[in-house]
Short mmCIF file of C-alpha atoms in Angstrom, two decimals:
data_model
loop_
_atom_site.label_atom_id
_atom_site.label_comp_id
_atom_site.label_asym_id
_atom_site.label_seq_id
_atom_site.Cartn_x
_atom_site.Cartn_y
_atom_site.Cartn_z
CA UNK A 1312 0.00 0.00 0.00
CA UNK A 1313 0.95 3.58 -0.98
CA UNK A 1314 1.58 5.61 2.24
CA UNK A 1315 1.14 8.68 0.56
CA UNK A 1316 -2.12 8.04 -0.86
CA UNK A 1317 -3.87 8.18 2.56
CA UNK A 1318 -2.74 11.27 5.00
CA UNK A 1319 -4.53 12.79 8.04
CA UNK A 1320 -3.39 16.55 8.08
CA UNK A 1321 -4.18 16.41 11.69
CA UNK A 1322 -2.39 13.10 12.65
CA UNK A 1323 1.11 13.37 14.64
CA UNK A 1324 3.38 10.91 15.66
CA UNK A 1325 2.91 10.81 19.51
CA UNK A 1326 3.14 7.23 20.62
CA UNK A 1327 6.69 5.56 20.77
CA UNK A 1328 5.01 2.30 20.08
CA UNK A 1329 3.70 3.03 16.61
CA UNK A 1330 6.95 4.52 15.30
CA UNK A 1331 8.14 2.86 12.08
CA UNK A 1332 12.11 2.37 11.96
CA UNK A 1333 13.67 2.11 8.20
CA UNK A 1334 14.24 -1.30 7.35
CA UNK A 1335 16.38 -3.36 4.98
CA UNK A 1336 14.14 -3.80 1.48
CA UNK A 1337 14.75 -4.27 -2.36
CA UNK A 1338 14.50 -1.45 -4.60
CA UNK A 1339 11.72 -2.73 -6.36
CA UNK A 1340 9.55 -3.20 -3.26
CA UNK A 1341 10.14 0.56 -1.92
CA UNK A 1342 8.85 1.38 -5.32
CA UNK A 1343 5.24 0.07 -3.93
CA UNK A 1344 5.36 2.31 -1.00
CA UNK A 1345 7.23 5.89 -1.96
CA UNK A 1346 5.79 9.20 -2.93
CA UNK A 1347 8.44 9.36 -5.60
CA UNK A 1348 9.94 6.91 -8.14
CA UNK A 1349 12.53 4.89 -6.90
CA UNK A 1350 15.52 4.43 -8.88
CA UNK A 1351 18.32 1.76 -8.83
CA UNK A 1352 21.92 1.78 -10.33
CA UNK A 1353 22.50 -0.29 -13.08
CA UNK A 1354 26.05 0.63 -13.80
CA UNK A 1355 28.31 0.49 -11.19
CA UNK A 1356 32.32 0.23 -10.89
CA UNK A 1357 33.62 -3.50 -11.84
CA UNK A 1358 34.67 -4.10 -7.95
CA UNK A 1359 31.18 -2.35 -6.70
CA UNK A 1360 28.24 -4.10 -5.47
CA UNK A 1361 24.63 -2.71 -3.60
CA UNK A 1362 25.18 -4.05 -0.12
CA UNK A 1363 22.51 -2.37 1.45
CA UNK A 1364 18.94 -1.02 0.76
CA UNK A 1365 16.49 1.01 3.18
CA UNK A 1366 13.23 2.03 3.12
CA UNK A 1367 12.31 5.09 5.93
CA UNK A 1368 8.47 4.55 5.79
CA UNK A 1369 6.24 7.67 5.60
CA UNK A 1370 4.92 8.62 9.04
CA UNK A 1371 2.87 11.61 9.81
CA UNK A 1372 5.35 14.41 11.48
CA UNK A 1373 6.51 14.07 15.37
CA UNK A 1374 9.02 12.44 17.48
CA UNK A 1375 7.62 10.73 20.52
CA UNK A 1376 9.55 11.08 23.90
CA UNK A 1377 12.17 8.91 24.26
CA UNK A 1378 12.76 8.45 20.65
CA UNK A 1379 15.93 9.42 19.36
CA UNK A 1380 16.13 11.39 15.64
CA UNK A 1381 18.46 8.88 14.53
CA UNK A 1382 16.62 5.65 15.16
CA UNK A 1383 13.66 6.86 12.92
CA UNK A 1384 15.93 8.09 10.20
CA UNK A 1385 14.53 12.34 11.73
CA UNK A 1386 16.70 15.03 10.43
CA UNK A 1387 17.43 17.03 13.65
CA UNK A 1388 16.12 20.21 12.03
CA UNK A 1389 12.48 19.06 11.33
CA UNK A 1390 9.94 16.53 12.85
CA UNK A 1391 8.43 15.44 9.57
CA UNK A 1392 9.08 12.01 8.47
CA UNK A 1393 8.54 11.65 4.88
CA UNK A 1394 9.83 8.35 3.02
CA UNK A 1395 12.94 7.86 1.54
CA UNK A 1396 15.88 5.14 0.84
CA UNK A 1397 19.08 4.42 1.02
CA UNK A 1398 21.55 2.22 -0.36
CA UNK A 1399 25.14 1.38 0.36
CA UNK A 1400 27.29 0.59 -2.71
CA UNK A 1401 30.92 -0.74 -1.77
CA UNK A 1402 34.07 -1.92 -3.38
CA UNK A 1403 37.74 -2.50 -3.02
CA UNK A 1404 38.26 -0.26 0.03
CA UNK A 1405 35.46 2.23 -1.20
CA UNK A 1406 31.81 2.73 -0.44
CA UNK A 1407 29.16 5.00 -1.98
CA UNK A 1408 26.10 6.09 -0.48
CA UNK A 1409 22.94 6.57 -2.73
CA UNK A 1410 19.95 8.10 -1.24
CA UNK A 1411 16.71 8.94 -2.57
CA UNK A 1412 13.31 11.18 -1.76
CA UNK A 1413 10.95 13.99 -3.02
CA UNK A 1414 11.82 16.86 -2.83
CA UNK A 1415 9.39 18.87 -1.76
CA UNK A 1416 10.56 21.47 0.82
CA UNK A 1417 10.56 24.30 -1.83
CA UNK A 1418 11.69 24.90 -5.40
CA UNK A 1419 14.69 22.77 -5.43
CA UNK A 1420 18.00 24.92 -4.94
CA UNK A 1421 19.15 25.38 -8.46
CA UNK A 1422 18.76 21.92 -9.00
CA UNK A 1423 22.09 20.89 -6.82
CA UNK A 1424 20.64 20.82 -3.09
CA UNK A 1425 22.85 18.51 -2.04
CA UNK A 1426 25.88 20.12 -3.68
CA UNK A 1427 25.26 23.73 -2.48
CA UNK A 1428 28.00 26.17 -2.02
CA UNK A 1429 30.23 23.80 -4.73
CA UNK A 1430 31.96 26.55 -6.71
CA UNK A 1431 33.22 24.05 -9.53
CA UNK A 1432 30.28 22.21 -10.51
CA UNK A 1433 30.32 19.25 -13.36
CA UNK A 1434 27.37 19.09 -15.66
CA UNK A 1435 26.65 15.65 -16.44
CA UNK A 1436 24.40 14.78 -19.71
CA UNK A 1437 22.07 11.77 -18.34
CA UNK A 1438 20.21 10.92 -21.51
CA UNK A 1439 16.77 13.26 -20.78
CA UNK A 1440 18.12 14.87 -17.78
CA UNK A 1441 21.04 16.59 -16.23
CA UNK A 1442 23.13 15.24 -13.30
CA UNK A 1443 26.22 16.96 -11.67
CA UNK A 1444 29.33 16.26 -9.85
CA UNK A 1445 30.25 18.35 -6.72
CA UNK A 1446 30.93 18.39 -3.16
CA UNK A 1447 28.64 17.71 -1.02
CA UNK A 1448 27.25 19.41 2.92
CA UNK A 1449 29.80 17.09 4.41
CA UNK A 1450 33.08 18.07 2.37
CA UNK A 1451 32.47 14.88 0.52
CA UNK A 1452 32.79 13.94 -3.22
CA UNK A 1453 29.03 13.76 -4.72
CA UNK A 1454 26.91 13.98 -7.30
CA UNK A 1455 23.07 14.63 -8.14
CA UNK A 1456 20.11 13.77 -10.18
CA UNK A 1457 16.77 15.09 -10.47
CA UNK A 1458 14.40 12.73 -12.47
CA UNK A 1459 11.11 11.02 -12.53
CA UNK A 1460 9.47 12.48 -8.69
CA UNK A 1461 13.18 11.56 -7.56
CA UNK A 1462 16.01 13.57 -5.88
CA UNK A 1463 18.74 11.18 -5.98
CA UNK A 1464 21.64 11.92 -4.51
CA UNK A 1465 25.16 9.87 -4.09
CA UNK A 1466 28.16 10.61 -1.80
CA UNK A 1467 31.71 9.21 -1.30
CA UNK A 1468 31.35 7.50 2.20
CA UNK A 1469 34.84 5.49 2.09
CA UNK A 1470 37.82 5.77 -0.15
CA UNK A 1471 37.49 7.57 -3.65
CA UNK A 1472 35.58 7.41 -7.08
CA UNK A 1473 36.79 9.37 -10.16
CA UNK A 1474 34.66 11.53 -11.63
CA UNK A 1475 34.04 9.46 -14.51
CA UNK A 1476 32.60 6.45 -12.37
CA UNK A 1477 30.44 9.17 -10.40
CA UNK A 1478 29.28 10.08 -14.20
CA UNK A 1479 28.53 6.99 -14.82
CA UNK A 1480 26.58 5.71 -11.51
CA UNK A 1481 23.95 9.05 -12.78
CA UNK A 1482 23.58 7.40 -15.99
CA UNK A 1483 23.06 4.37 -15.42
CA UNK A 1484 20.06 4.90 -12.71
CA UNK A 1485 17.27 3.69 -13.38
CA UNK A 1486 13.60 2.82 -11.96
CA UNK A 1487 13.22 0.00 -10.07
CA UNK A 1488 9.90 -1.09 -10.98
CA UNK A 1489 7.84 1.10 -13.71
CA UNK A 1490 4.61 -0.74 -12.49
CA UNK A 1491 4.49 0.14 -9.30
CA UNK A 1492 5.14 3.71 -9.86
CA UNK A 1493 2.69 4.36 -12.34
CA UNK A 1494 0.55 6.08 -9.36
CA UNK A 1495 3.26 8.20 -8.79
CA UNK A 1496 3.92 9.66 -12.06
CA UNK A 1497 0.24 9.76 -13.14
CA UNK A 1498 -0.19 12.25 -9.01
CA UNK A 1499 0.03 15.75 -8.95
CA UNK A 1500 3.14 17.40 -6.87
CA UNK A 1501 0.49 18.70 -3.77
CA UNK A 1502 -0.74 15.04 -4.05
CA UNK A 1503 2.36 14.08 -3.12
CA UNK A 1504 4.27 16.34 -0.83
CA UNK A 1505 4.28 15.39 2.52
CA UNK A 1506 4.17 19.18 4.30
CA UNK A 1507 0.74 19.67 1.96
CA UNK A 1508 -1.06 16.77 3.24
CA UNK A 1509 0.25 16.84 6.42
CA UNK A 1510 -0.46 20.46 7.22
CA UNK A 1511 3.24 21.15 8.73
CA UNK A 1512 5.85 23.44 7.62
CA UNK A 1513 9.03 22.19 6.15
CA UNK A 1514 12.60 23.27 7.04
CA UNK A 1515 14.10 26.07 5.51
CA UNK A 1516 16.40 25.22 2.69
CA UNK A 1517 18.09 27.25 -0.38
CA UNK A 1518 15.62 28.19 -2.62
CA UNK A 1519 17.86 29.26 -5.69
CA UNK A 1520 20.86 31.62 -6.94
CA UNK A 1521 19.37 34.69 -5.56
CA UNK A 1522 18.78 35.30 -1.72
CA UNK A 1523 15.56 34.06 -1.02
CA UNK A 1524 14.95 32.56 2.46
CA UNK A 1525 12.22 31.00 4.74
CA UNK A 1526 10.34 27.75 4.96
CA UNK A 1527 7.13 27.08 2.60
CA UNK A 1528 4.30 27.79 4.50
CA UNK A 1529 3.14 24.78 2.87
CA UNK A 1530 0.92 23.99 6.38
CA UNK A 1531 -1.40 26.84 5.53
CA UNK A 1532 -1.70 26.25 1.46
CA UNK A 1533 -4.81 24.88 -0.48
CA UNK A 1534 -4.46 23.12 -3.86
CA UNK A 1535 -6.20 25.19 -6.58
CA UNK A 1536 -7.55 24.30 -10.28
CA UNK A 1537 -6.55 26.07 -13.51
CA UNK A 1538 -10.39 27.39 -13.73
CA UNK A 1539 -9.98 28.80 -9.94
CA UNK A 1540 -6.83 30.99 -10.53
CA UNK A 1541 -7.97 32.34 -13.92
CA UNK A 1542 -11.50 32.94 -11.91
CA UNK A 1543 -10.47 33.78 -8.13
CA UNK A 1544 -6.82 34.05 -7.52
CA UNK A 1545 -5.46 35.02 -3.92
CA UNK A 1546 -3.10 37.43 -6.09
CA UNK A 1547 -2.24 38.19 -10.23
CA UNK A 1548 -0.63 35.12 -11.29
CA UNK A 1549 1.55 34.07 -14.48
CA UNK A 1550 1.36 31.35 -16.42
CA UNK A 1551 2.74 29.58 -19.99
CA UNK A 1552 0.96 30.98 -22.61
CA UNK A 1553 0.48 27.43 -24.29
CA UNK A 1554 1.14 24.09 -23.21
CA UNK A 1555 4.03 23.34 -25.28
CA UNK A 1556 6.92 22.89 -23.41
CA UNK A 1557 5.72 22.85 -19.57
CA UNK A 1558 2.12 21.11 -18.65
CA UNK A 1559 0.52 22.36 -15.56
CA UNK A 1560 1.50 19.89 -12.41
CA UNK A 1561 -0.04 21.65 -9.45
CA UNK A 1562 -1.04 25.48 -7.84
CA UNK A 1563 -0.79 25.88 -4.65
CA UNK A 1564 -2.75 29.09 -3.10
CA UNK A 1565 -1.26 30.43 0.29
CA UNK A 1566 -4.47 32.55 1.37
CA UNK A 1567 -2.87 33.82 4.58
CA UNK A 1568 0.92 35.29 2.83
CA UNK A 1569 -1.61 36.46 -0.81
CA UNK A 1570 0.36 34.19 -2.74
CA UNK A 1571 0.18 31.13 -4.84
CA UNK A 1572 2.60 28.78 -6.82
CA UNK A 1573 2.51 26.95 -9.69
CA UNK A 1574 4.19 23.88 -10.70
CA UNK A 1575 5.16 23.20 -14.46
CA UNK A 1576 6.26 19.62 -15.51
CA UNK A 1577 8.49 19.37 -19.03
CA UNK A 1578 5.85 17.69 -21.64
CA UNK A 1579 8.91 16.00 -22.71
CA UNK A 1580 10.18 14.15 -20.14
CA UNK A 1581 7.79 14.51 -16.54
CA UNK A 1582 11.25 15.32 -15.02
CA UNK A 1583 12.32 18.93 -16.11
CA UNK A 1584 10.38 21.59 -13.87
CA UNK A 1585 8.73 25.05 -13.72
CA UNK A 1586 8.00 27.03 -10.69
CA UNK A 1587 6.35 30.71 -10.65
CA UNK A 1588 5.70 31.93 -7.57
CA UNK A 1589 3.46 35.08 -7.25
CA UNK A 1590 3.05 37.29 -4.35
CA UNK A 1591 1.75 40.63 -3.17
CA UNK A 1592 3.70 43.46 -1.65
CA UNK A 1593 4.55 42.96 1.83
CA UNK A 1594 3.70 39.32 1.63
CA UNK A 1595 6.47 36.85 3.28
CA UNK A 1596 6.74 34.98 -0.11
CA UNK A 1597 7.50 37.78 -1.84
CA UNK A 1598 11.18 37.97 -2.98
CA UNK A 1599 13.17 41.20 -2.04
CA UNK A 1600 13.29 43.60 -5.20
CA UNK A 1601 16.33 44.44 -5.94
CA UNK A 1602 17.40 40.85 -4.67
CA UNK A 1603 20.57 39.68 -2.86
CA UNK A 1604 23.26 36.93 -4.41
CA UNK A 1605 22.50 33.84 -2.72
CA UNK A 1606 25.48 32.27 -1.30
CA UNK A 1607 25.85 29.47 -4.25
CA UNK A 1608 28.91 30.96 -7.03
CA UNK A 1609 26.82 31.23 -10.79
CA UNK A 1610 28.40 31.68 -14.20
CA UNK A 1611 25.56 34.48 -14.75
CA UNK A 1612 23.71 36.81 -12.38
CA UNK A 1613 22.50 40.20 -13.45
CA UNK A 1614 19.92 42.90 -13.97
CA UNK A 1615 17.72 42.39 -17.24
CA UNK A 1616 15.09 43.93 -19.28
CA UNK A 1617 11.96 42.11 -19.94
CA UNK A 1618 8.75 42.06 -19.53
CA UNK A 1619 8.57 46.13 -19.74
CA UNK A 1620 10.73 46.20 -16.62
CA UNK A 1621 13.59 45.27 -14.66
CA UNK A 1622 14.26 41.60 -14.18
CA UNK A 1623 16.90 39.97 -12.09
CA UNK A 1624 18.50 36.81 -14.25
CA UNK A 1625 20.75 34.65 -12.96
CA UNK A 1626 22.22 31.01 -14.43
CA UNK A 1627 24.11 28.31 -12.53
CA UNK A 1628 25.04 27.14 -16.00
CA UNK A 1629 23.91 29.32 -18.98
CA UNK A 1630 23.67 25.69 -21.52
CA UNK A 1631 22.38 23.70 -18.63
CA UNK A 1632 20.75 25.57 -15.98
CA UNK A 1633 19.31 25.91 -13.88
CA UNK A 1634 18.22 29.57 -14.62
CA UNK A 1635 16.35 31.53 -12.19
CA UNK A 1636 14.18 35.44 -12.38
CA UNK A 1637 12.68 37.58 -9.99
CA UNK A 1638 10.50 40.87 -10.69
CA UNK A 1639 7.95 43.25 -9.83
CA UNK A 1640 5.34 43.34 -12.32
CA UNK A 1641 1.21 45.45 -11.82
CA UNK A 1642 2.02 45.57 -7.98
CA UNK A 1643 2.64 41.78 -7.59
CA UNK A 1644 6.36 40.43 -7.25
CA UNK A 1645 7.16 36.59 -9.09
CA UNK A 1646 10.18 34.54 -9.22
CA UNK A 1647 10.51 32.03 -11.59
CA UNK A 1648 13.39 28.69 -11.60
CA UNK A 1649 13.33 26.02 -14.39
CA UNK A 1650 15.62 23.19 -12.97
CA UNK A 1651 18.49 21.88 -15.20
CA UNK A 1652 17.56 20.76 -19.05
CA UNK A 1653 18.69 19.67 -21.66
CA UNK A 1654 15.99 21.25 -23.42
CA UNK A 1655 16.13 24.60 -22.40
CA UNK A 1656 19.30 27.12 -22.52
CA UNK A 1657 19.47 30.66 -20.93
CA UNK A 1658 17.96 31.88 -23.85
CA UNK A 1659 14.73 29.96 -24.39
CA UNK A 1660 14.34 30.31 -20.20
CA UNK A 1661 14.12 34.17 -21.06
CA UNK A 1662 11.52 33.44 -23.95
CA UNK A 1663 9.89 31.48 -21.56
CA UNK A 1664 9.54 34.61 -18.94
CA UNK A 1665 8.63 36.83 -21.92
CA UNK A 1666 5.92 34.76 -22.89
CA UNK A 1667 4.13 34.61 -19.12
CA UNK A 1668 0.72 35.10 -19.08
CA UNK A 1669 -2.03 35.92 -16.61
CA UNK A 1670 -4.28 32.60 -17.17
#
């Protein structure tokens, strides 16, 4: 059974005895349970091998007395326990460790979450997506994936890996079992994130290349339709003038910041993503105008003109993203991040913002 499927927004985790703990799994028979599609590596180093798999099972957000973070798989920074897994890949005096979720804290941090603050990021072509090489939050050799639902994320736990076999582990991931994440692919993202249906805030993470801080207050959002923001919106929002490229994934209204956010899905591949985030003046979701560098280095960040008006552009890699714009536009403020693609370019991501519409 699907955890996600079922979730009580007022259900916490208060009882020690009913506490999950991750447990040893296949890859295949996570893919039954997770909110995202689950992936495994197909082409690992000759001396590698998947020792390891484990499946944290989604629980609704709290951490009973007595329970320690670590035995339930709990960040320390957040109470939430959404579902993810982990696998431990080892060699010849090496290990790897391969870890997998949704992410769904906020738009996802240029597309390199786990590699933030890397100032010599690789771009790795993945067939239909694009993975990097980096360093990751604990000075360690990584690398990163978005694809499919899946943030998928490996790090050097023991020994080295050349860049080339880190390359290679990206490309050759694959899902586990198609089948049993048909339900996944087919859900919307607010079907799926665990801070929507579970009415709790999420920690506060990087949100791109420009400063732009604080958690989602995804615990006070209500999914909306198409029909419902072109009819009633909370505030002016922007849209793709066709269907072409991006297909609508989800809107999210925030009544109590006048805001809402929109979630674009690449027609091409369900993996490439568009966020636009629209907000009123003096609302906590709206981005400061002129904005602040965020603290990740960027081959392009700069003041353009668009749109009739000042817009603030910026590129963690001008061929393969992501690319990122903030603005002030009929008293309503918007930022805008399409993840890494092969698809786009810093040029058609400009097009793109050129070509917003109010739906």
């Amino acid at each position: 059974m699907s955890e996600w499927r079922v979730a009580d927004p007022s259900a916490r985790l208060t009882d020690p005895d009913a506490v999950e703990v991750p447990r040893e799994t296949t890859f295949a028979d996570a893919a039954g349970h997770a909110n995202f599609v689950v992936h495994e590596p197909t082409a690992l180093p000759d001396d590698c091998a998947v020792e390891t798999v484990t499946y944290r099972p989604e629980q609704p957000p709290g951490r009973p007395e007595g329970v320690d973070a670590a035995d339930i798989g709990q960040t320390p920074w957040s109470d939430g326990n959404p579902s993810s897994v982990r696998a431990v890949v080892r060699g010849d005096g090496r290990a790897l460790r391969v870890k997998q979720f949704l992410y769904d804290w906020a738009p996802p941090a240029a597309g390199v979450a786990p590699l933030w603050r890397t100032p010599d990021l690789t771009p790795v072509d993945c067939d239909d997506v694009v993975g990097w090489l980096g360093t990751d939050y604990e000075d360690r050799r990584g690398a990163c994936l978005q694809r499919e639902r899946a943030q998928i994320e490996v790090s050097v736990t023991d020994g080295a890996f050349d860049d080339d076999e880190l390359a290679a582990v990206l490309r050759g991931v694959a899902p586990a079992d198609a089948a049993a994440s048909r339900g996944v692919r087919a859900a919307p993202f607010h079907a799926l994130n665990y801070w929507v249906r579970y009415g709790c805030r999420p920690p506060a993470v990087p949100h791109g290349l420009w400063d732009y801080s604080g958690p989602r207050p995804y615990d006070g959002s209500r999914p909306v339709s198409m029909a419902a923001l072109a009819r009633d919106p909370p505030v002016r929002p922007l849209v793709p003038a066709s269907d072409d490229a991006f297909l609508l994934d989800s809107a999210l209204a925030f009544p109590d910041a006048d805001a809402v956010e929109v979630v674009l899905r690449s027609r091409a591949n369900g993996s490439d993503h568009l966020w636009i985030t629209a907000a009123a003046e003096g609302s906590p979701l709206a981005p400061a105008i002129p904005p602040e560098p965020a603290d990740q280095s960027c081959e392009r960040r700069e003041r353009i003109d668009r749109r009739g008006t000042d817009v603030h552009y910026a590129a963690l890699d001008e061929e393969y993203g992501a690319w990122e714009a903030l603005w002030r536009e009929e008293g309503t403020r918007y930022a805008a991040w399409a993840g890494p693609s092969l698809a786009l370019d810093g040029a058609a991501f400009r097009d793109v913002i050129d070509g917003l519409v109010v739906p």
